[in-house]
Short mmCIF file of C-alpha atoms in Angstrom, two decimals:
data_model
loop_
_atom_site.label_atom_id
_atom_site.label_comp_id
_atom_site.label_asym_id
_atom_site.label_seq_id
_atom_site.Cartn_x
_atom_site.Cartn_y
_atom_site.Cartn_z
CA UNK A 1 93.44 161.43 182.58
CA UNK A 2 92.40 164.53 184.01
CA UNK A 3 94.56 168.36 183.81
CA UNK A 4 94.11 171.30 185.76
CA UNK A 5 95.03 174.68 183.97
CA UNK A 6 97.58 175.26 186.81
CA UNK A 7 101.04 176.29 186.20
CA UNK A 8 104.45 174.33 185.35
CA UNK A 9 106.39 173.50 187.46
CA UNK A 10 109.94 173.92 186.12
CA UNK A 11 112.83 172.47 187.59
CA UNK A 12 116.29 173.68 187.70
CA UNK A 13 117.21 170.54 185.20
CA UNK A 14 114.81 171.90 182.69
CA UNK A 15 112.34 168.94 183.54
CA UNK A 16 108.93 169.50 184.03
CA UNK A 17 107.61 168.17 187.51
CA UNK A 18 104.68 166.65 187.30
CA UNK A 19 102.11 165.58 190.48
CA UNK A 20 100.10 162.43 189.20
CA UNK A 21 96.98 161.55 191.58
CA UNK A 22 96.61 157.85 190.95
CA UNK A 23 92.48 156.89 191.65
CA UNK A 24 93.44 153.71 192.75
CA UNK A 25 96.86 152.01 194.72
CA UNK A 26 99.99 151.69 193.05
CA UNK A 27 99.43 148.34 190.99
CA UNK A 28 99.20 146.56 187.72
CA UNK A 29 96.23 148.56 186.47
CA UNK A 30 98.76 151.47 185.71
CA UNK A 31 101.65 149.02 184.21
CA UNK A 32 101.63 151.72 181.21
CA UNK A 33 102.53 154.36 183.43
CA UNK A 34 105.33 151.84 185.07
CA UNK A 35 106.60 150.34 181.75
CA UNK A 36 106.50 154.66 179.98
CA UNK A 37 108.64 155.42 183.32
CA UNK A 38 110.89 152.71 183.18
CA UNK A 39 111.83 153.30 179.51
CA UNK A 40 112.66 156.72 180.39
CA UNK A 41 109.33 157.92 177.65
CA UNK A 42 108.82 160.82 180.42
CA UNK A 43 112.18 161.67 181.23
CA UNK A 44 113.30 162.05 177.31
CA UNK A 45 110.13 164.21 177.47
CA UNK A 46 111.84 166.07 180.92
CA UNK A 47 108.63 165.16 182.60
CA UNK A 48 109.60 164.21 185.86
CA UNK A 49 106.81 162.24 187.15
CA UNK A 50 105.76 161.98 191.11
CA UNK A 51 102.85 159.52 191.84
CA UNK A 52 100.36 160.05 194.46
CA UNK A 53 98.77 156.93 195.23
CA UNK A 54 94.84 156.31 195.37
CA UNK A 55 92.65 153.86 197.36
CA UNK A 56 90.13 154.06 200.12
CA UNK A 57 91.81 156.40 202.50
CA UNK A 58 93.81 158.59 200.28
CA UNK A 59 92.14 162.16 198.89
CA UNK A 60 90.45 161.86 196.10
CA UNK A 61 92.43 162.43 192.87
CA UNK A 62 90.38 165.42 191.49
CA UNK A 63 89.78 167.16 195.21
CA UNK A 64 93.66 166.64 194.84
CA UNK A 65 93.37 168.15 191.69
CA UNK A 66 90.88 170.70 192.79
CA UNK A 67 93.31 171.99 195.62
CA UNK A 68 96.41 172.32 192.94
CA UNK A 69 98.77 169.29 194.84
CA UNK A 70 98.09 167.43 191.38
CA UNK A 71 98.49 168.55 187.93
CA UNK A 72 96.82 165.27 186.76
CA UNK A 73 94.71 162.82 187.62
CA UNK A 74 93.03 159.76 186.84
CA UNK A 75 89.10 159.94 187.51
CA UNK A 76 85.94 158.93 186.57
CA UNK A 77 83.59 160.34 183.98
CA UNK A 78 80.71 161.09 185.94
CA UNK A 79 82.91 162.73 188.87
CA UNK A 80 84.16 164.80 186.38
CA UNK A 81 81.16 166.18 184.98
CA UNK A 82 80.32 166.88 188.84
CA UNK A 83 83.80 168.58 189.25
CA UNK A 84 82.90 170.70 186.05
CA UNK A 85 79.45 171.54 187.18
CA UNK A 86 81.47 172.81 190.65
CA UNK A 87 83.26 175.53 188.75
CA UNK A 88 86.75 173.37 188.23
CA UNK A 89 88.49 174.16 184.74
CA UNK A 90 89.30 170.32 183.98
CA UNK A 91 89.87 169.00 180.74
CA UNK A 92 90.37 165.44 179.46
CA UNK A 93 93.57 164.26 178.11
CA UNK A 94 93.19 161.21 177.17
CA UNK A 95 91.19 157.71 178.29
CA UNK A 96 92.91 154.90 179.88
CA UNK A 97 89.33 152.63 178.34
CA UNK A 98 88.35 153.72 175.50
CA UNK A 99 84.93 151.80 176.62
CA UNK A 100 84.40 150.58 180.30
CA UNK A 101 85.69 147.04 181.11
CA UNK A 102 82.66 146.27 182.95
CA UNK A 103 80.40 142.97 182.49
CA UNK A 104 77.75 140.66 183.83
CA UNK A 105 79.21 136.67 183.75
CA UNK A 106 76.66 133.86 184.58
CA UNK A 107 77.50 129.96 184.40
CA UNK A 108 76.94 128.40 181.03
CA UNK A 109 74.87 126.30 183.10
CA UNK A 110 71.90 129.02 183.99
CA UNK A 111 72.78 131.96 181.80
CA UNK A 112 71.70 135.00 182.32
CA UNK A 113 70.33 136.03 178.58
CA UNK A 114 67.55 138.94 179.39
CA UNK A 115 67.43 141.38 181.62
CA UNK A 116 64.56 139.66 182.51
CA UNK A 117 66.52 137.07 184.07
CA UNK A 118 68.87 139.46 185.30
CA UNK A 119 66.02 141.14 187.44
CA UNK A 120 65.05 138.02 189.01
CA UNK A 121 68.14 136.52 190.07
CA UNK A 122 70.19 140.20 191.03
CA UNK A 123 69.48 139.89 194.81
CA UNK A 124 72.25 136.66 194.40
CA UNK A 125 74.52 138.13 191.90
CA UNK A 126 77.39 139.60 193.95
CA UNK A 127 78.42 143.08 192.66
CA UNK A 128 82.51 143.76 192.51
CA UNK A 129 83.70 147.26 192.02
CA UNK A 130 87.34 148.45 191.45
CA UNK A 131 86.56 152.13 192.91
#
């Protein structure tokens, strides 16, 4: 999770209002978000979350960030180092993967063991992203 140094935004309740860009839709890969909301974590905190969702034709959550319409968002390390480079005070609050659940599978059958191997067959591997 990303933060801009903007400002609170107090409500009249005493919560705190707070503008989450998502980097991806709405779905199970934020259930701790979901579950923390549902349990009321952030309103016995009077954070009053609002969740602006991610995916391929939504703005991206640190221009959202950027333009003050989110007070946090979930991005990617090397965008932020970009965002930082730009000028944009950002700090990190926290990471969602503590190491990136990324990974090369092969078939038992005709494993891939070197990157050797991994050179020679790559124009049939099929890449999947999630961003």
């Amino acid at each position: 999770m990303i933060a801009a140094s903007s400002g609170r935004l107090l409500a009249q309740d005493g919560t705190t209002k707070i503008n989450m860009a998502l980097g991806w839709v709405p779905t199970v890969q934020y259930a701790g978000l979901w579950i923390a909301d549902a349990r009321n974590y952030l309103s016995d905190a009077h954070i009053s979350p609002e969740w602006a969702p991610g995916g391929p034709n939504a703005p991206d959550p640190l221009a959202q960030l950027a333009a003050d319409s989110a007070q946090i968002a979930l991005g990617e390390w090397l965008p932020f180092l970009d965002a930082r480079a730009k000028g944009n005070d950002f700090v990190i609050l926290g990471a969602i993967y503590q190491k990136a659940p990324n990974a090369i599978m092969s078939l038992a059958r005709k494993p891939i063991l070197t990157l050797r191997i991994w050179l020679v067959r790559k124009s049939s591997l099929r890449i999947r992203t999630t961003n």
